[in-house]
Amino acid sequence: MTDTKIQVIPLGGVGEFGMNMMALRYGDDIIVIDSGMMFPEAELLGVDFVTPDLTYLIENRQHVRALFLTHGHEDHIGSVAFFLAELNVPVYGTAFTLALVERRMDEYEFEEDVDFKIVKPKQKVTVGPFQVEFIHVTHSIVSALALAITTPLGVIIHTGDFKVDPTPTDNELFDLHTLAAYGQRGVLLLMSDSTNSDRPGYSESERAVRPRMEDVFNRAERRLFISSFSSSIHRLQQIIDLSHEFGRKVAIVGRSMGNVTEIAHNLGLLSIPDGVLIRPQDVMNAPANKVTVMIAGTQGEPMSALSRVAVNSHKHLSVEIGDTVVLSSRIIPGNEKNIFRMIDHLSRRGADVLYGTMNPPIHVSGHGSVEELRLVLNLVRPKYFMPVHGEYRQLAKHARLAEHLRESGLEESFVLETGDVLEIDSRGARKNGRVTVGRVCIDSGVVDEVVGDMVIRDRRHLAEDGIVLIIIAINKLTGRVEAPPEVVARGFASDDASELMKNAKQVVAKTLEGSSNEERMDWGVMKEKVRADVKRYISKHTQRRPLIMPVILEI
Amino acid sequence: MTDTKIQVIPLGGVGEFGMNMMALRYGDDIIVIDSGMMFPEAELLGVDFVTPDLTYLIENRQHVRALFLTHGHEDHIGSVAFFLAELNVPVYGTAFTLALVERRMDEYEFEEDVDFKIVKPKQKVTVGPFQVEFIHVTHSIVSALALAITTPLGVIIHTGDFKVDPTPTDNELFDLHTLAAYGQRGVLLLMSDSTNSDRPGYSESERAVRPRMEDVFNRAERRLFISSFSSSIHRLQQIIDLSHEFGRKVAIVGRSMGNVTEIAHNLGLLSIPDGVLIRPQDVMNAPANKVTVMIAGTQGEPMSALSRVAVNSHKHLSVEIGDTVVLSSRIIPGNEKNIFRMIDHLSRRGADVLYGTMNPPIHVSGHGSVEELRLVLNLVRPKYFMPVHGEYRQLAKHARLAEHLRESGLEESFVLETGDVLEIDSRGARKNGRVTVGRVCIDSGVVDEVVGDMVIRDRRHLAEDGIVLIIIAINKLTGRVEAPPEVVARGFASDDASELMKNAKQVVAKTLEGSSNEERMDWGVMKEKVRADVKRYISKHTQRRPLIMPVILEI
């Protein structure tokens, strides 16, 4: 035993949903697990996404040895570019995870050399005092890993995100054997996914989706639009397979869905039969009962492909009477209004929309429910337990679930929040102190921009770039604009402001005029359109990037 | 047969959630069914609630004969005071429904005489050409009615809100016999509740809650806080009964819960054993395992009793480690963030919180699912069908459900939206034209005010009373205020404004200072507190009631 201590420092994702990042420190060596982002709450108007504050890592720059990525979801890899711009250390992950990171790097035109280290399950790597073994887990994305990190004080297991899928569609089982072997030898600390700690029983296997989807294919008499998360390769594979069996061509619509399927296909993770794909622009000319559209936009994001189709403003596609639209996805809390508004639009166009509470649900969760969490707890039987990946209520529930392990060696569970430090040494474990953490708000600009050009907003200094409020009064029922738009600026020199705002008002008026009634009845869409247009106008005429907040008053 | 037509005119609640109101016109006679309100979407900042625009009824004032209330939920009775202020006609409803209306009238100090007509199931009344029979239905509130309206052209059935509960806790069964008898004789038009048309199967009986709640009582070792809708008398009865059996005293916390239970008790609808009640101020002194707190605030409303307890700012009550908190209610879409934030606060205080997806759910829906909707459709077998009470997607699903009745006499289903007119005459039925409808935004003031003093906002004329934006930057993780508040006014004469806004800024600063860290970390609470204080300040120093919109930037 040594007297050096281990510090476990969540820099994001603990007590909050998204932007997962965990630092492990032993003496002068730090490794980091995941570097995610989160989408802003509605309150953070004018911000595109949020990343963890890296202050702690930057202050300890010389000690940071490596970044380990458990899997390719945005809440685990979405801020890698920002991380590497500050800390260019080796990045470990599966081929698929790293390919997703690389794609994003290319989009950002990230120029520096990056040391990507492709790893496979059961492989072990040593970084300073840490020996890391990668363990295959089942999750809604392919190529997901747990990490078993051997340190001088004992083994730390981080599950990443997982479910225990007994029948995954690719037959790659969760490697419970390796987990059990570690448990047998003794584990110092377990960090485990808490997402579904408030769901009883077991999450259903991904394979459970198949017969339900098949039923949809059997009943669909015309075009079939299916939306799912673009990274859900298992799901996309099932949709492609069924389309092929039912003689339907498949169009892939939405940039990220196109990119991800291409990556998965190149890596041999997605099999696409020859001749099954057609281009989005050919969908409307193909026989309606011979086409499936895999389309992005499950969360009703106002500018997504499916939202555009819903208000009939998509370049290539329309929904027509008798079409079927399937949302094969969960509703992320906070997105309900956007999603339901989109479904209402699609229903008005005469589509049969299958979603959420419909039975049977054409979606299964990628995270383990209570019994799966218990299984992992029981196999690992850690000395200390720290629930991760969830909001406080889920962490607290997960900690309660572990209580029965008191008689099997569990000494204590620690419910931390982002920034708290868990310290472990030969005498025991305790919460001790906090490090600087926070949320960095990223404004990605009107079009994609390279990382260096993105504005990392310090929201503490509002006055610097100013604030522009746009107030629009729209009649919800008719889509009519009931009063001229108002534009209020704050933090601009007053002589600049009046002319600029007068013109901005005209920009807004023009955007409103140029939108269809249906778009105007959807404040989600209008807010995004107005924000983008005013942002473009102001960037062009000043060097400033104010926070732009459209406020729509529905009459 | 006559050539006069019937017009069916939804003035609210069709294609939108809340503020139900339906007008039926035959010749020169109009009756109205329900007069509800809705809570504003987050976009309608500065508005307390929303009521239907009464223009159509006011323009036809001399023809309006009566208001019929199906049951006492706010989305059916919440705007009766505003309705009667314009149109003082007789109001028909059950004793309980009318008592709830009367309580609200008293709160508003509504002075005019009102002609309340208490009715009972199976009773018939005649108003002009309409003969209305009241039919008992089961729902989450007691004393709920469907209406069978005999007109010269045929019978119109309006279900109100219902489920088909085979074992209601008060043993008052849904009167399916009367419904069936009308179906047997022939029904012209059925209007039926569509809330759960996207839920398969049957909704569970209210009685299904009992064993689950009993399990909670068995396991609770300390204080038990149970929150449910204050009008859910069946639910409250079960909680009182269980508390009595388990030797727990019951405190009723929250004004509306107090009022409603008193009304129900007086009408013999709620039985409260002698000596079971204790006062809220005595809860903390009673033995922790001998008390149940029935508390308002299931939706995480920032100023509700339960939200206050969650941030430890309630006058009498605290949650302590080991207490149990039960949310015996559904999550109304749009409230997720508020509710989850409240649950996180309660979890941080060490409470075990039972909610939503927990199994088994300690709540059942008050609205019928697909098979119950089918049962009612099959018993009534109408010639025309018009789904009501739901957003567009639910109406569309409900219309699809009725398709199998094509062979049993259904000629057509009509999916209307608020303001559309359905016209029926001897030749048939059709959508024909629209009437003026809209949303009237009510600003109820800082404290309760009488109806005449409430501001009915015409949001078209924003400039009239002005807009005040308050921008606050709070660190979400620490609750620290990171920058002085900014106050931006629009629509005030500029010499008034600068002094007023400077002072308003100080009001905001003081409110922020006077709040606990925990309150500051909860933007829902802070928005409400800041809004109330600034509103009070501005009302006091001007005669104006601007729209006050706090914008909290979380850092």
PDB file of N, CA and C in Angstrom, chain A residues 41 43-44 198 200 336 340 343-344 347-348 351-353 355 357-359 391-393 397 400 417 437 439 459-460 462 469 476-477 482 486 488 490 523 549 553-555, chain B residues 41 43-44 198 200 336-337 340 343-344 347-348 351-353 355 357-359 391-393 397 400 417 437 439 459-460 462 469 476-477 482 486 488 490 523 553-555:
ATOM      1  N   GLU A  41     -30.609  24.091 -21.919  1.00  0.00           N
ATOM      2  CA  GLU A  41     -32.018  24.193 -21.567  1.00  0.00           C
ATOM      3  C   GLU A  41     -32.595  25.412 -22.284  1.00  0.00           C
ATOM      4  N   GLU A  43     -33.701  27.936 -21.294  1.00  0.00           N
ATOM      5  CA  GLU A  43     -33.312  29.207 -20.683  1.00  0.00           C
ATOM      6  C   GLU A  43     -32.065  29.792 -21.336  1.00  0.00           C
ATOM      7  N   LEU A  44     -31.207  28.905 -21.847  1.00  0.00           N
ATOM      8  CA  LEU A  44     -29.961  29.387 -22.427  1.00  0.00           C
ATOM      9  C   LEU A  44     -30.181  29.787 -23.878  1.00  0.00           C
ATOM     10  N   ASP A 198     -34.556   4.718 -11.951  1.00  0.00           N
ATOM     11  CA  ASP A 198     -35.941   4.844 -11.488  1.00  0.00           C
ATOM     12  C   ASP A 198     -36.902   4.011 -12.347  1.00  0.00           C
ATOM     13  N   PRO A 200     -38.236   0.211 -13.036  1.00  0.00           N
ATOM     14  CA  PRO A 200     -38.223  -1.140 -12.476  1.00  0.00           C
ATOM     15  C   PRO A 200     -37.897  -2.174 -13.552  1.00  0.00           C
ATOM     16  N   GLU A 336     -40.672  17.799 -25.041  1.00  0.00           N
ATOM     17  CA  GLU A 336     -42.040  17.350 -25.297  1.00  0.00           C
ATOM     18  C   GLU A 336     -42.803  18.299 -26.210  1.00  0.00           C
ATOM     19  N   PHE A 340     -44.336  17.183 -29.711  1.00  0.00           N
ATOM     20  CA  PHE A 340     -45.787  17.068 -29.892  1.00  0.00           C
ATOM     21  C   PHE A 340     -46.291  18.045 -30.954  1.00  0.00           C
ATOM     22  N   ILE A 343     -45.627  16.381 -34.181  1.00  0.00           N
ATOM     23  CA  ILE A 343     -46.573  15.287 -34.437  1.00  0.00           C
ATOM     24  C   ILE A 343     -47.933  15.848 -34.843  1.00  0.00           C
ATOM     25  N   ASP A 344     -48.342  16.958 -34.198  1.00  0.00           N
ATOM     26  CA  ASP A 344     -49.616  17.584 -34.581  1.00  0.00           C
ATOM     27  C   ASP A 344     -49.587  18.015 -36.056  1.00  0.00           C
ATOM     28  N   SER A 347     -49.872  14.986 -38.201  1.00  0.00           N
ATOM     29  CA  SER A 347     -51.239  14.451 -38.171  1.00  0.00           C
ATOM     30  C   SER A 347     -52.159  15.290 -39.049  1.00  0.00           C
ATOM     31  N   ARG A 348     -51.991  16.606 -39.009  1.00  0.00           N
ATOM     32  CA  ARG A 348     -52.804  17.478 -39.863  1.00  0.00           C
ATOM     33  C   ARG A 348     -52.623  17.163 -41.341  1.00  0.00           C
ATOM     34  N   ALA A 351     -50.936  12.023 -41.892  1.00  0.00           N
ATOM     35  CA  ALA A 351     -50.086  10.865 -41.598  1.00  0.00           C
ATOM     36  C   ALA A 351     -50.576  10.161 -40.349  1.00  0.00           C
ATOM     37  N   ASP A 352     -50.368   8.853 -40.299  1.00  0.00           N
ATOM     38  CA  ASP A 352     -50.581   8.102 -39.058  1.00  0.00           C
ATOM     39  C   ASP A 352     -49.237   8.118 -38.344  1.00  0.00           C
ATOM     40  N   VAL A 353     -49.197   8.780 -37.189  1.00  0.00           N
ATOM     41  CA  VAL A 353     -47.923   8.941 -36.506  1.00  0.00           C
ATOM     42  C   VAL A 353     -47.858   7.975 -35.318  1.00  0.00           C
ATOM     43  N   TYR A 355     -45.834   6.921 -32.020  1.00  0.00           N
ATOM     44  CA  TYR A 355     -44.881   7.576 -31.126  1.00  0.00           C
ATOM     45  C   TYR A 355     -45.107   7.122 -29.702  1.00  0.00           C
ATOM     46  N   THR A 357     -46.264   6.729 -26.336  1.00  0.00           N
ATOM     47  CA  THR A 357     -47.100   5.830 -25.559  1.00  0.00           C
ATOM     48  C   THR A 357     -47.844   4.802 -26.412  1.00  0.00           C
ATOM     49  N   MET A 358     -47.708   4.902 -27.718  1.00  0.00           N
ATOM     50  CA  MET A 358     -48.360   3.931 -28.580  1.00  0.00           C
ATOM     51  C   MET A 358     -47.879   2.551 -28.168  1.00  0.00           C
ATOM     52  N   ASN A 359     -48.705   1.571 -28.369  1.00  0.00           N
ATOM     53  CA  ASN A 359     -48.323   0.238 -27.978  1.00  0.00           C
ATOM     54  C   ASN A 359     -48.257  -0.656 -29.180  1.00  0.00           C
ATOM     55  N   GLU A 391     -29.253  12.667 -13.105  1.00  0.00           N
ATOM     56  CA  GLU A 391     -29.546  13.816 -12.255  1.00  0.00           C
ATOM     57  C   GLU A 391     -29.585  13.316 -10.804  1.00  0.00           C
ATOM     58  N   TYR A 392     -29.650  14.246  -9.880  1.00  0.00           N
ATOM     59  CA  TYR A 392     -29.481  13.869  -8.483  1.00  0.00           C
ATOM     60  C   TYR A 392     -30.435  12.759  -8.052  1.00  0.00           C
ATOM     61  N   ARG A 393     -31.711  12.881  -8.485  1.00  0.00           N
ATOM     62  CA  ARG A 393     -32.695  11.887  -8.043  1.00  0.00           C
ATOM     63  C   ARG A 393     -32.311  10.489  -8.498  1.00  0.00           C
ATOM     64  N   LYS A 397     -31.333   7.285  -6.152  1.00  0.00           N
ATOM     65  CA  LYS A 397     -32.027   5.993  -6.265  1.00  0.00           C
ATOM     66  C   LYS A 397     -31.009   4.873  -6.449  1.00  0.00           C
ATOM     67  N   ARG A 400     -29.360   3.926  -3.290  1.00  0.00           N
ATOM     68  CA  ARG A 400     -30.273   3.107  -2.491  1.00  0.00           C
ATOM     69  C   ARG A 400     -30.268   1.656  -2.950  1.00  0.00           C
ATOM     70  N   GLU A 417     -21.809  15.460  -6.784  1.00  0.00           N
ATOM     71  CA  GLU A 417     -22.280  16.282  -7.883  1.00  0.00           C
ATOM     72  C   GLU A 417     -21.060  16.825  -8.613  1.00  0.00           C
ATOM     73  N   VAL A 437     -15.686  23.995 -11.622  1.00  0.00           N
ATOM     74  CA  VAL A 437     -16.415  23.390 -12.743  1.00  0.00           C
ATOM     75  C   VAL A 437     -17.420  24.407 -13.247  1.00  0.00           C
ATOM     76  N   ARG A 439     -20.239  25.523 -16.813  1.00  0.00           N
ATOM     77  CA  ARG A 439     -20.763  25.249 -18.142  1.00  0.00           C
ATOM     78  C   ARG A 439     -20.251  26.292 -19.096  1.00  0.00           C
ATOM     79  N   ARG A 459     -20.835  34.074 -20.057  1.00  0.00           N
ATOM     80  CA  ARG A 459     -22.126  34.725 -19.853  1.00  0.00           C
ATOM     81  C   ARG A 459     -22.077  35.690 -18.691  1.00  0.00           C
ATOM     82  N   ARG A 460     -20.957  35.709 -17.984  1.00  0.00           N
ATOM     83  CA  ARG A 460     -20.827  36.688 -16.912  1.00  0.00           C
ATOM     84  C   ARG A 460     -20.704  38.100 -17.459  1.00  0.00           C
ATOM     85  N   LEU A 462     -22.190  39.901 -19.951  1.00  0.00           N
ATOM     86  CA  LEU A 462     -23.252  40.084 -20.921  1.00  0.00           C
ATOM     87  C   LEU A 462     -23.067  41.322 -21.738  1.00  0.00           C
ATOM     88  N   LEU A 469     -33.040  41.511 -28.010  1.00  0.00           N
ATOM     89  CA  LEU A 469     -34.307  40.830 -27.807  1.00  0.00           C
ATOM     90  C   LEU A 469     -35.239  41.166 -28.952  1.00  0.00           C
ATOM     91  N   LYS A 476     -51.569  32.407 -32.752  1.00  0.00           N
ATOM     92  CA  LYS A 476     -51.246  30.986 -32.807  1.00  0.00           C
ATOM     93  C   LYS A 476     -52.198  30.225 -33.732  1.00  0.00           C
ATOM     94  N   LEU A 477     -53.423  30.679 -33.770  1.00  0.00           N
ATOM     95  CA  LEU A 477     -54.414  29.917 -34.516  1.00  0.00           C
ATOM     96  C   LEU A 477     -54.365  30.174 -36.016  1.00  0.00           C
ATOM     97  N   GLU A 482     -49.424  39.846 -35.604  1.00  0.00           N
ATOM     98  CA  GLU A 482     -50.445  40.773 -35.128  1.00  0.00           C
ATOM     99  C   GLU A 482     -49.916  42.169 -34.822  1.00  0.00           C
ATOM    100  N   GLU A 486     -40.801  44.044 -32.435  1.00  0.00           N
ATOM    101  CA  GLU A 486     -40.026  44.999 -31.644  1.00  0.00           C
ATOM    102  C   GLU A 486     -38.621  44.432 -31.485  1.00  0.00           C
ATOM    103  N   VAL A 488     -35.220  45.088 -29.186  1.00  0.00           N
ATOM    104  CA  VAL A 488     -34.650  45.821 -28.056  1.00  0.00           C
ATOM    105  C   VAL A 488     -33.193  45.405 -27.916  1.00  0.00           C
ATOM    106  N   ARG A 490     -29.385  45.824 -25.918  1.00  0.00           N
ATOM    107  CA  ARG A 490     -28.763  46.195 -24.663  1.00  0.00           C
ATOM    108  C   ARG A 490     -27.270  45.986 -24.841  1.00  0.00           C
ATOM    109  N   TRP A 523     -43.816  28.209 -33.106  1.00  0.00           N
ATOM    110  CA  TRP A 523     -42.835  29.168 -32.602  1.00  0.00           C
ATOM    111  C   TRP A 523     -41.430  28.617 -32.555  1.00  0.00           C
ATOM    112  N   MET A 549     -32.163  36.801 -28.560  1.00  0.00           N
ATOM    113  CA  MET A 549     -33.251  36.055 -27.940  1.00  0.00           C
ATOM    114  C   MET A 549     -34.595  36.450 -28.538  1.00  0.00           C
ATOM    115  N   LEU A 553     -44.744  36.093 -28.645  1.00  0.00           N
ATOM    116  CA  LEU A 553     -45.974  36.177 -27.867  1.00  0.00           C
ATOM    117  C   LEU A 553     -47.073  35.585 -28.718  1.00  0.00           C
ATOM    118  N   GLU A 554     -47.646  34.527 -28.221  1.00  0.00           N
ATOM    119  CA  GLU A 554     -48.723  33.906 -28.981  1.00  0.00           C
ATOM    120  C   GLU A 554     -50.029  34.517 -28.560  1.00  0.00           C
ATOM    121  N   ILE A 555     -50.761  34.973 -29.513  1.00  0.00           N
ATOM    122  CA  ILE A 555     -52.021  35.634 -29.173  1.00  0.00           C
ATOM    123  C   ILE A 555     -53.176  34.665 -29.327  1.00  0.00           C
TER     124      ILE A 555
ATOM    125  N   GLU B  41     -48.344  28.472 -21.791  1.00  0.00           N
ATOM    126  CA  GLU B  41     -47.062  27.855 -22.089  1.00  0.00           C
ATOM    127  C   GLU B  41     -45.966  28.791 -21.597  1.00  0.00           C
ATOM    128  N   GLU B  43     -43.878  30.291 -23.010  1.00  0.00           N
ATOM    129  CA  GLU B  43     -43.670  31.461 -23.859  1.00  0.00           C
ATOM    130  C   GLU B  43     -44.478  32.658 -23.387  1.00  0.00           C
ATOM    131  N   LEU B  44     -45.615  32.386 -22.765  1.00  0.00           N
ATOM    132  CA  LEU B  44     -46.479  33.482 -22.341  1.00  0.00           C
ATOM    133  C   LEU B  44     -46.026  34.010 -20.992  1.00  0.00           C
ATOM    134  N   ASP B 198     -54.171   7.902 -27.542  1.00  0.00           N
ATOM    135  CA  ASP B 198     -52.907   7.286 -27.962  1.00  0.00           C
ATOM    136  C   ASP B 198     -52.378   6.303 -26.915  1.00  0.00           C
ATOM    137  N   PRO B 200     -52.891   2.515 -25.421  1.00  0.00           N
ATOM    138  CA  PRO B 200     -53.553   1.235 -25.699  1.00  0.00           C
ATOM    139  C   PRO B 200     -54.248   0.690 -24.454  1.00  0.00           C
ATOM    140  N   GLU B 336     -42.119  19.020 -16.985  1.00  0.00           N
ATOM    141  CA  GLU B 336     -41.081  18.055 -16.603  1.00  0.00           C
ATOM    142  C   GLU B 336     -39.936  18.720 -15.850  1.00  0.00           C
ATOM    143  N   LYS B 337     -39.446  19.810 -16.414  1.00  0.00           N
ATOM    144  CA  LYS B 337     -38.253  20.425 -15.817  1.00  0.00           C
ATOM    145  C   LYS B 337     -38.540  20.901 -14.397  1.00  0.00           C
ATOM    146  N   PHE B 340     -38.926  17.729 -12.130  1.00  0.00           N
ATOM    147  CA  PHE B 340     -37.677  17.005 -11.867  1.00  0.00           C
ATOM    148  C   PHE B 340     -36.741  17.829 -10.993  1.00  0.00           C
ATOM    149  N   ILE B 343     -37.935  17.325  -7.530  1.00  0.00           N
ATOM    150  CA  ILE B 343     -37.575  15.995  -7.025  1.00  0.00           C
ATOM    151  C   ILE B 343     -36.084  15.944  -6.671  1.00  0.00           C
ATOM    152  N   ASP B 344     -35.251  16.581  -7.495  1.00  0.00           N
ATOM    153  CA  ASP B 344     -33.817  16.619  -7.188  1.00  0.00           C
ATOM    154  C   ASP B 344     -33.574  17.305  -5.840  1.00  0.00           C
ATOM    155  N   SER B 347     -34.602  14.967  -3.108  1.00  0.00           N
ATOM    156  CA  SER B 347     -33.636  13.870  -2.976  1.00  0.00           C
ATOM    157  C   SER B 347     -32.391  14.360  -2.235  1.00  0.00           C
ATOM    158  N   ARG B 348     -31.940  15.566  -2.537  1.00  0.00           N
ATOM    159  CA  ARG B 348     -30.766  16.120  -1.848  1.00  0.00           C
ATOM    160  C   ARG B 348     -30.999  16.227  -0.341  1.00  0.00           C
ATOM    161  N   ALA B 351     -34.808  12.636   1.130  1.00  0.00           N
ATOM    162  CA  ALA B 351     -36.105  11.963   1.036  1.00  0.00           C
ATOM    163  C   ALA B 351     -36.059  10.882  -0.028  1.00  0.00           C
ATOM    164  N   ASP B 352     -36.825   9.834   0.164  1.00  0.00           N
ATOM    165  CA  ASP B 352     -37.044   8.843  -0.884  1.00  0.00           C
ATOM    166  C   ASP B 352     -38.269   9.327  -1.659  1.00  0.00           C
ATOM    167  N   VAL B 353     -38.065   9.687  -2.917  1.00  0.00           N
ATOM    168  CA  VAL B 353     -39.165  10.274  -3.682  1.00  0.00           C
ATOM    169  C   VAL B 353     -39.708   9.239  -4.654  1.00  0.00           C
ATOM    170  N   TYR B 355     -42.141   8.588  -7.778  1.00  0.00           N
ATOM    171  CA  TYR B 355     -42.743   9.406  -8.832  1.00  0.00           C
ATOM    172  C   TYR B 355     -42.817   8.631 -10.130  1.00  0.00           C
ATOM    173  N   THR B 357     -42.139   7.085 -13.305  1.00  0.00           N
ATOM    174  CA  THR B 357     -41.843   5.762 -13.836  1.00  0.00           C
ATOM    175  C   THR B 357     -41.598   4.705 -12.767  1.00  0.00           C
ATOM    176  N   MET B 358     -41.597   5.107 -11.511  1.00  0.00           N
ATOM    177  CA  MET B 358     -41.417   4.152 -10.437  1.00  0.00           C
ATOM    178  C   MET B 358     -42.494   3.088 -10.570  1.00  0.00           C
ATOM    179  N   ASN B 359     -42.193   1.911 -10.144  1.00  0.00           N
ATOM    180  CA  ASN B 359     -43.167   0.848 -10.273  1.00  0.00           C
ATOM    181  C   ASN B 359     -43.605   0.364  -8.904  1.00  0.00           C
ATOM    182  N   GLU B 391     -55.173  17.440 -28.202  1.00  0.00           N
ATOM    183  CA  GLU B 391     -54.447  18.119 -29.251  1.00  0.00           C
ATOM    184  C   GLU B 391     -54.721  17.391 -30.565  1.00  0.00           C
ATOM    185  N   TYR B 392     -54.264  17.982 -31.659  1.00  0.00           N
ATOM    186  CA  TYR B 392     -54.663  17.455 -32.958  1.00  0.00           C
ATOM    187  C   TYR B 392     -54.354  15.974 -33.119  1.00  0.00           C
ATOM    188  N   ARG B 393     -53.134  15.584 -32.660  1.00  0.00           N
ATOM    189  CA  ARG B 393     -52.731  14.179 -32.847  1.00  0.00           C
ATOM    190  C   ARG B 393     -53.681  13.230 -32.143  1.00  0.00           C
ATOM    191  N   LYS B 397     -56.136  10.439 -33.867  1.00  0.00           N
ATOM    192  CA  LYS B 397     -56.108   9.025 -33.464  1.00  0.00           C
ATOM    193  C   LYS B 397     -57.516   8.554 -33.103  1.00  0.00           C
ATOM    194  N   ARG B 400     -59.550   7.877 -36.088  1.00  0.00           N
ATOM    195  CA  ARG B 400     -59.159   6.589 -36.667  1.00  0.00           C
ATOM    196  C   ARG B 400     -59.809   5.415 -35.937  1.00  0.00           C
ATOM    197  N   GLU B 417     -60.838  22.024 -35.282  1.00  0.00           N
ATOM    198  CA  GLU B 417     -59.989  22.739 -34.345  1.00  0.00           C
ATOM    199  C   GLU B 417     -60.804  23.914 -33.810  1.00  0.00           C
ATOM    200  N   VAL B 437     -62.156  33.165 -32.526  1.00  0.00           N
ATOM    201  CA  VAL B 437     -61.724  32.532 -31.274  1.00  0.00           C
ATOM    202  C   VAL B 437     -60.337  33.066 -30.943  1.00  0.00           C
ATOM    203  N   ARG B 439     -57.143  33.443 -27.514  1.00  0.00           N
ATOM    204  CA  ARG B 439     -56.738  33.230 -26.139  1.00  0.00           C
ATOM    205  C   ARG B 439     -56.665  34.568 -25.435  1.00  0.00           C
ATOM    206  N   ARG B 459     -52.639  41.237 -26.045  1.00  0.00           N
ATOM    207  CA  ARG B 459     -51.203  41.179 -26.318  1.00  0.00           C
ATOM    208  C   ARG B 459     -50.858  41.824 -27.647  1.00  0.00           C
ATOM    209  N   ARG B 460     -51.871  42.207 -28.388  1.00  0.00           N
ATOM    210  CA  ARG B 460     -51.598  42.908 -29.637  1.00  0.00           C
ATOM    211  C   ARG B 460     -51.049  44.302 -29.393  1.00  0.00           C
ATOM    212  N   LEU B 462     -48.811  45.663 -27.232  1.00  0.00           N
ATOM    213  CA  LEU B 462     -47.737  45.527 -26.269  1.00  0.00           C
ATOM    214  C   LEU B 462     -47.302  46.858 -25.718  1.00  0.00           C
ATOM    215  N   LEU B 469     -38.046  43.689 -19.126  1.00  0.00           N
ATOM    216  CA  LEU B 469     -37.231  42.476 -19.137  1.00  0.00           C
ATOM    217  C   LEU B 469     -36.198  42.564 -18.044  1.00  0.00           C
ATOM    218  N   LYS B 476     -25.491  28.245 -11.839  1.00  0.00           N
ATOM    219  CA  LYS B 476     -26.421  27.165 -11.537  1.00  0.00           C
ATOM    220  C   LYS B 476     -25.884  26.255 -10.441  1.00  0.00           C
ATOM    221  N   LEU B 477     -24.563  26.109 -10.418  1.00  0.00           N
ATOM    222  CA  LEU B 477     -23.993  25.146  -9.484  1.00  0.00           C
ATOM    223  C   LEU B 477     -23.858  25.687  -8.069  1.00  0.00           C
ATOM    224  N   GLU B 482     -23.849  36.264 -10.610  1.00  0.00           N
ATOM    225  CA  GLU B 482     -22.539  36.499 -11.214  1.00  0.00           C
ATOM    226  C   GLU B 482     -22.389  37.880 -11.833  1.00  0.00           C
ATOM    227  N   GLU B 486     -29.765  43.209 -14.959  1.00  0.00           N
ATOM    228  CA  GLU B 486     -30.050  44.234 -15.957  1.00  0.00           C
ATOM    229  C   GLU B 486     -31.568  44.357 -16.072  1.00  0.00           C
ATOM    230  N   VAL B 488     -34.419  46.028 -18.599  1.00  0.00           N
ATOM    231  CA  VAL B 488     -34.646  46.703 -19.871  1.00  0.00           C
ATOM    232  C   VAL B 488     -36.135  46.979 -19.989  1.00  0.00           C
ATOM    233  N   ARG B 490     -39.428  48.695 -22.216  1.00  0.00           N
ATOM    234  CA  ARG B 490     -39.868  49.061 -23.549  1.00  0.00           C
ATOM    235  C   ARG B 490     -41.282  49.587 -23.384  1.00  0.00           C
ATOM    236  N   TRP B 523     -34.262  28.225 -10.998  1.00  0.00           N
ATOM    237  CA  TRP B 523     -34.720  29.410 -11.728  1.00  0.00           C
ATOM    238  C   TRP B 523     -36.238  29.567 -11.730  1.00  0.00           C
ATOM    239  N   LEU B 553     -30.089  33.744 -16.897  1.00  0.00           N
ATOM    240  CA  LEU B 553     -29.002  33.104 -17.623  1.00  0.00           C
ATOM    241  C   LEU B 553     -28.260  32.253 -16.624  1.00  0.00           C
ATOM    242  N   GLU B 554     -28.264  30.962 -16.856  1.00  0.00           N
ATOM    243  CA  GLU B 554     -27.559  30.076 -15.943  1.00  0.00           C
ATOM    244  C   GLU B 554     -26.137  29.915 -16.425  1.00  0.00           C
ATOM    245  N   ILE B 555     -25.217  30.181 -15.558  1.00  0.00           N
ATOM    246  CA  ILE B 555     -23.820  30.108 -15.971  1.00  0.00           C
ATOM    247  C   ILE B 555     -23.233  28.760 -15.568  1.00  0.00           C
TER     248      ILE B 555
END
